[in-house]
Amino acid sequence: MTDRCIAIITARGGSKRIPKKNIKDFLGKPIIAYSIEAAISSGVFDEVMVSTDSEEIATISKQYGAKVPFMRSERTSNDYATTADVLLEVLEEYHKRGQTFSYMSCIYPTAPFITAEKLQQAYQQLVSHKEATELLPVVPFSYPPQRGFVMAQEYLEMKWKENLNARSQDLEKMYHDCGQFYFYRVEKYLAAKGQIAGGIVPFVLDELEVQDIDHETDWKLAELKYQLLMQGQQS
């Protein structure tokens, strides 16, 4: 039996800091379109679906080629629902419809830096690591967190004072989640009930290809970075 893979794009309707964030125009088209088009173009997935509680998001998603076979439940649409809650619900709903998958990718709807090529490479990396549970895109911290400060009443103090005189190049390189997409082995994901603590394959990205989008300033930075990347590819 051929391994089947599903892309689940998680796009809840309620966004308080950036209104209608998941379908807001990003350099000419709804930002969710970038995730949908990359997933479809990659050829990795047997199913590219959007999990949403918004009819407007569902309509736009279908226009760009994604499926919305069911709407998200009220339980997974509130402010306290986790990504794992959403993914487990989607897998359960597909199972009820007689569809199961060996691999799954969770793709965020505000990740225009995702490309078909990255998804292809990431999928192959997870498949090649036979014992792995998850593949996680990461980026190095631009400044060593080991030399970070915390607030001590009205003053700053180093969190780890033992690193006061340490050279940056001597500190262990640390990485953080890019917040773009994830790949999972479904059987292991279900066994862990979405709480993955080990067996994680790294997929390292450049800082220019990563931007959290939580505020309007982040949005503008993301557009600038995207334009720089496009210019670099054309030159």
Tab-separated table of C-alpha atoms in Angstrom:
chain	number	residue	atom	x	y	z
A	1	MET	CA	0.000	0.000	0.000
A	2	THR	CA	1.365	3.400	-0.988
A	3	ASP	CA	1.993	5.869	1.828
A	4	ARG	CA	-0.533	8.684	1.728
A	5	CYS	CA	0.193	12.211	2.921
A	6	ILE	CA	-2.159	15.030	3.885
A	7	ALA	CA	-1.507	18.762	4.202
A	8	ILE	CA	-3.619	20.438	6.877
A	9	ILE	CA	-3.625	24.242	6.682
A	10	THR	CA	-4.894	25.601	9.989
A	11	ALA	CA	-6.790	28.860	9.439
A	12	ARG	CA	-9.101	30.000	12.211
A	13	GLY	CA	-11.287	32.996	11.450
A	14	GLY	CA	-10.779	35.064	14.597
A	15	SER	CA	-7.673	37.266	14.506
A	16	LYS	CA	-7.573	40.184	16.916
A	17	ARG	CA	-4.181	41.831	16.305
A	18	ILE	CA	-4.366	41.738	12.494
A	19	PRO	CA	-8.028	41.632	11.322
A	20	LYS	CA	-8.728	38.805	8.855
A	21	LYS	CA	-5.031	37.951	9.036
A	22	ASN	CA	-5.263	34.605	7.235
A	23	ILE	CA	-6.813	36.102	4.083
A	24	LYS	CA	-5.282	39.586	4.204
A	25	ASP	CA	-3.661	40.719	0.956
A	26	PHE	CA	0.057	39.926	0.842
A	27	LEU	CA	1.701	41.457	-2.235
A	28	GLY	CA	-1.278	40.854	-4.483
A	29	LYS	CA	-3.138	37.832	-3.153
A	30	PRO	CA	-4.524	36.442	0.111
A	31	ILE	CA	-1.651	35.275	2.277
A	32	ILE	CA	-3.188	31.811	2.683
A	33	ALA	CA	-2.874	31.333	-1.080
A	34	TYR	CA	0.917	30.998	-0.759
A	35	SER	CA	0.574	28.014	1.574
A	36	ILE	CA	-2.090	26.364	-0.566
A	37	GLU	CA	-0.206	26.831	-3.842
A	38	ALA	CA	3.096	25.587	-2.392
A	39	ALA	CA	1.419	22.476	-1.004
A	40	ILE	CA	-0.370	21.662	-4.263
A	41	SER	CA	2.684	22.395	-6.433
A	42	SER	CA	4.942	20.200	-4.308
A	43	GLY	CA	3.194	17.024	-5.464
A	44	VAL	CA	3.818	15.565	-2.012
A	45	PHE	CA	0.209	15.457	-0.840
A	46	ASP	CA	-2.737	13.265	-1.698
A	47	GLU	CA	-4.979	15.814	0.006
A	48	VAL	CA	-4.511	19.560	0.650
A	49	MET	CA	-7.200	20.765	3.020
A	50	VAL	CA	-7.948	23.821	5.125
A	51	SER	CA	-9.301	23.508	8.646
A	52	THR	CA	-11.324	26.634	9.388
A	53	ASP	CA	-14.411	27.906	11.157
A	54	SER	CA	-14.846	30.770	8.665
A	55	GLU	CA	-17.018	30.496	5.551
A	56	GLU	CA	-15.060	33.363	3.988
A	57	ILE	CA	-11.731	31.596	4.506
A	58	ALA	CA	-13.275	28.368	3.208
A	59	THR	CA	-14.488	30.066	0.028
A	60	ILE	CA	-11.120	31.695	-0.696
A	61	SER	CA	-9.262	28.475	0.077
A	62	LYS	CA	-11.362	26.541	-2.424
A	63	GLN	CA	-10.719	29.220	-5.053
A	64	TYR	CA	-6.987	28.499	-4.747
A	65	GLY	CA	-7.439	24.740	-4.987
A	66	ALA	CA	-7.661	23.514	-1.391
A	67	LYS	CA	-10.414	21.261	-0.072
A	68	VAL	CA	-12.634	22.128	2.878
A	69	PRO	CA	-14.583	18.891	3.378
A	70	PHE	CA	-15.898	19.954	6.798
A	71	MET	CA	-15.828	22.993	9.037
A	72	ARG	CA	-13.881	23.153	12.269
A	73	SER	CA	-15.869	22.403	15.401
A	74	GLU	CA	-16.669	24.967	18.041
A	75	ARG	CA	-14.352	23.122	20.440
A	76	THR	CA	-11.308	23.666	18.215
A	77	SER	CA	-12.253	27.212	17.203
A	78	ASN	CA	-11.860	28.961	20.547
A	79	ASP	CA	-8.826	30.850	21.859
A	80	TYR	CA	-7.712	27.908	23.990
A	81	ALA	CA	-7.630	25.204	21.325
A	82	THR	CA	-4.132	24.001	20.459
A	83	THR	CA	-2.769	23.072	17.058
A	84	ALA	CA	-2.713	19.467	18.235
A	85	ASP	CA	-6.441	19.677	19.021
A	86	VAL	CA	-7.097	20.811	15.456
A	87	LEU	CA	-4.898	18.175	13.806
A	88	LEU	CA	-6.328	15.332	15.869
A	89	GLU	CA	-9.851	16.452	14.988
A	90	VAL	CA	-9.033	16.534	11.273
A	91	LEU	CA	-7.485	13.047	11.358
A	92	GLU	CA	-10.514	11.722	13.237
A	93	GLU	CA	-12.950	13.249	10.730
A	94	TYR	CA	-11.067	11.755	7.777
A	95	HIS	CA	-10.966	8.389	9.536
A	96	LYS	CA	-14.762	8.522	9.852
A	97	ARG	CA	-14.861	9.028	6.078
A	98	GLY	CA	-12.679	5.973	5.503
A	99	GLN	CA	-9.483	7.900	4.751
A	100	THR	CA	-6.213	7.371	6.593
A	101	PHE	CA	-2.724	8.771	6.050
A	102	SER	CA	0.811	7.675	6.836
A	103	TYR	CA	2.220	11.205	6.868
A	104	MET	CA	0.807	14.613	7.694
A	105	SER	CA	2.006	18.171	7.336
A	106	CYS	CA	0.593	21.007	9.374
A	107	ILE	CA	1.027	24.213	7.372
A	108	TYR	CA	0.305	27.648	8.739
A	109	PRO	CA	-1.742	30.029	6.564
A	110	THR	CA	0.564	33.017	7.163
A	111	ALA	CA	3.777	31.494	5.814
A	112	PRO	CA	4.502	32.961	2.366
A	113	PHE	CA	8.127	31.798	2.496
A	114	ILE	CA	7.092	28.152	2.129
A	115	THR	CA	7.899	26.774	-1.310
A	116	ALA	CA	7.080	23.535	-3.083
A	117	GLU	CA	10.786	22.679	-3.059
A	118	LYS	CA	11.065	23.075	0.722
A	119	LEU	CA	8.061	20.838	1.267
A	120	GLN	CA	9.518	18.190	-1.055
A	121	GLN	CA	12.895	18.271	0.707
A	122	ALA	CA	11.359	18.235	4.172
A	123	TYR	CA	9.093	15.291	3.364
A	124	GLN	CA	11.971	13.252	1.958
A	125	GLN	CA	14.103	13.999	5.010
A	126	LEU	CA	11.420	12.725	7.373
A	127	VAL	CA	10.815	9.609	5.272
A	128	SER	CA	14.551	8.861	5.220
A	129	HIS	CA	14.742	9.002	9.036
A	130	LYS	CA	12.905	5.740	9.691
A	131	GLU	CA	12.580	6.166	13.466
A	132	ALA	CA	11.692	9.876	13.499
A	133	THR	CA	8.301	11.182	14.564
A	134	GLU	CA	8.466	14.770	13.320
A	135	LEU	CA	10.383	17.144	11.070
A	136	LEU	CA	10.667	20.697	12.394
A	137	PRO	CA	11.874	23.747	10.412
A	138	VAL	CA	14.162	25.812	12.637
A	139	VAL	CA	16.342	28.920	12.384
A	140	PRO	CA	19.371	29.835	14.529
A	141	PHE	CA	18.890	32.587	17.109
A	142	SER	CA	20.539	35.720	15.714
A	143	TYR	CA	21.914	36.524	19.183
A	144	PRO	CA	22.923	33.900	21.778
A	145	PRO	CA	20.013	33.490	24.214
A	146	GLN	CA	22.544	32.325	26.820
A	147	ARG	CA	23.573	35.988	27.161
A	148	GLY	CA	20.027	37.271	27.593
A	149	PHE	CA	18.758	39.630	30.288
A	150	VAL	CA	15.711	39.505	32.532
A	151	MET	CA	13.948	42.290	34.407
A	152	ALA	CA	14.771	42.436	38.124
A	153	GLN	CA	12.354	45.089	39.361
A	154	GLU	CA	13.624	48.319	37.712
A	155	TYR	CA	17.007	46.927	36.618
A	156	LEU	CA	18.333	44.428	34.104
A	157	GLU	CA	20.395	41.435	35.088
A	158	MET	CA	21.858	38.562	33.118
A	159	LYS	CA	19.809	35.385	33.292
A	160	TRP	CA	22.930	33.233	33.222
A	161	LYS	CA	25.748	35.231	34.839
A	162	GLU	CA	28.267	32.481	34.136
A	163	ASN	CA	28.183	33.583	30.488
A	164	LEU	CA	29.128	37.203	31.249
A	165	ASN	CA	32.620	36.887	29.767
A	166	ALA	CA	31.919	34.040	27.353
A	167	ARG	CA	32.611	34.657	23.686
A	168	SER	CA	29.569	34.295	21.449
A	169	GLN	CA	31.356	31.771	19.242
A	170	ASP	CA	32.053	29.566	22.267
A	171	LEU	CA	28.391	29.235	23.235
A	172	GLU	CA	26.329	26.348	21.889
A	173	LYS	CA	24.279	27.351	18.846
A	174	MET	CA	20.578	27.311	19.615
A	175	TYR	CA	17.582	27.230	17.280
A	176	HIS	CA	13.903	28.125	17.426
A	177	ASP	CA	10.784	26.996	15.599
A	178	CYS	CA	10.198	28.868	12.332
A	179	GLY	CA	6.421	28.706	12.732
A	180	GLN	CA	5.818	27.737	9.101
A	181	PHE	CA	5.088	24.018	8.759
A	182	TYR	CA	5.669	20.607	10.342
A	183	PHE	CA	5.763	17.041	9.042
A	184	TYR	CA	4.683	14.039	11.119
A	185	ARG	CA	4.393	10.282	10.941
A	186	VAL	CA	0.693	9.947	11.662
A	187	GLU	CA	0.867	6.653	13.570
A	188	LYS	CA	3.423	8.068	16.010
A	189	TYR	CA	1.606	11.403	16.247
A	190	LEU	CA	-1.599	9.643	17.233
A	191	ALA	CA	0.218	7.434	19.743
A	192	ALA	CA	1.664	10.548	21.390
A	193	LYS	CA	-1.705	12.348	21.152
A	194	GLY	CA	0.098	15.234	19.482
A	195	GLN	CA	2.556	15.757	22.355
A	196	ILE	CA	5.883	15.247	20.567
A	197	ALA	CA	8.962	15.367	22.800
A	198	GLY	CA	11.599	13.492	20.793
A	199	GLY	CA	12.503	11.960	17.453
A	200	ILE	CA	12.479	15.402	15.810
A	201	VAL	CA	14.442	15.921	12.582
A	202	PRO	CA	15.751	19.492	12.082
A	203	PHE	CA	15.192	21.376	8.830
A	204	VAL	CA	17.362	24.496	9.068
A	205	LEU	CA	16.306	27.682	7.272
A	206	ASP	CA	17.988	31.029	6.713
A	207	GLU	CA	16.837	34.021	8.758
A	208	LEU	CA	15.788	35.845	5.578
A	209	GLU	CA	13.222	33.088	4.936
A	210	VAL	CA	11.597	33.374	8.351
A	211	GLN	CA	9.296	36.015	9.843
A	212	ASP	CA	6.737	35.744	12.621
A	213	ILE	CA	3.657	37.739	11.663
A	214	ASP	CA	1.861	38.864	14.802
A	215	HIS	CA	1.586	42.631	14.264
A	216	GLU	CA	1.345	45.082	11.357
A	217	THR	CA	5.088	45.799	11.615
A	218	ASP	CA	5.803	42.073	11.230
A	219	TRP	CA	3.600	42.055	8.140
A	220	LYS	CA	5.599	44.855	6.525
A	221	LEU	CA	8.884	43.129	7.376
A	222	ALA	CA	7.606	39.894	5.834
A	223	GLU	CA	6.695	41.697	2.604
A	224	LEU	CA	10.152	43.316	2.454
A	225	LYS	CA	11.905	39.987	3.043
A	226	TYR	CA	9.756	38.273	0.436
A	227	GLN	CA	10.543	40.948	-2.134
A	228	LEU	CA	14.270	40.635	-1.382
A	229	LEU	CA	14.100	36.882	-1.909
A	230	MET	CA	12.254	37.284	-5.196
A	231	GLN	CA	14.781	39.856	-6.418
A	232	GLY	CA	17.629	37.505	-5.503
A	233	GLN	CA	16.073	34.667	-7.499
A	234	GLN	CA	15.595	36.872	-10.545
A	235	SER	CA	19.114	38.315	-10.578
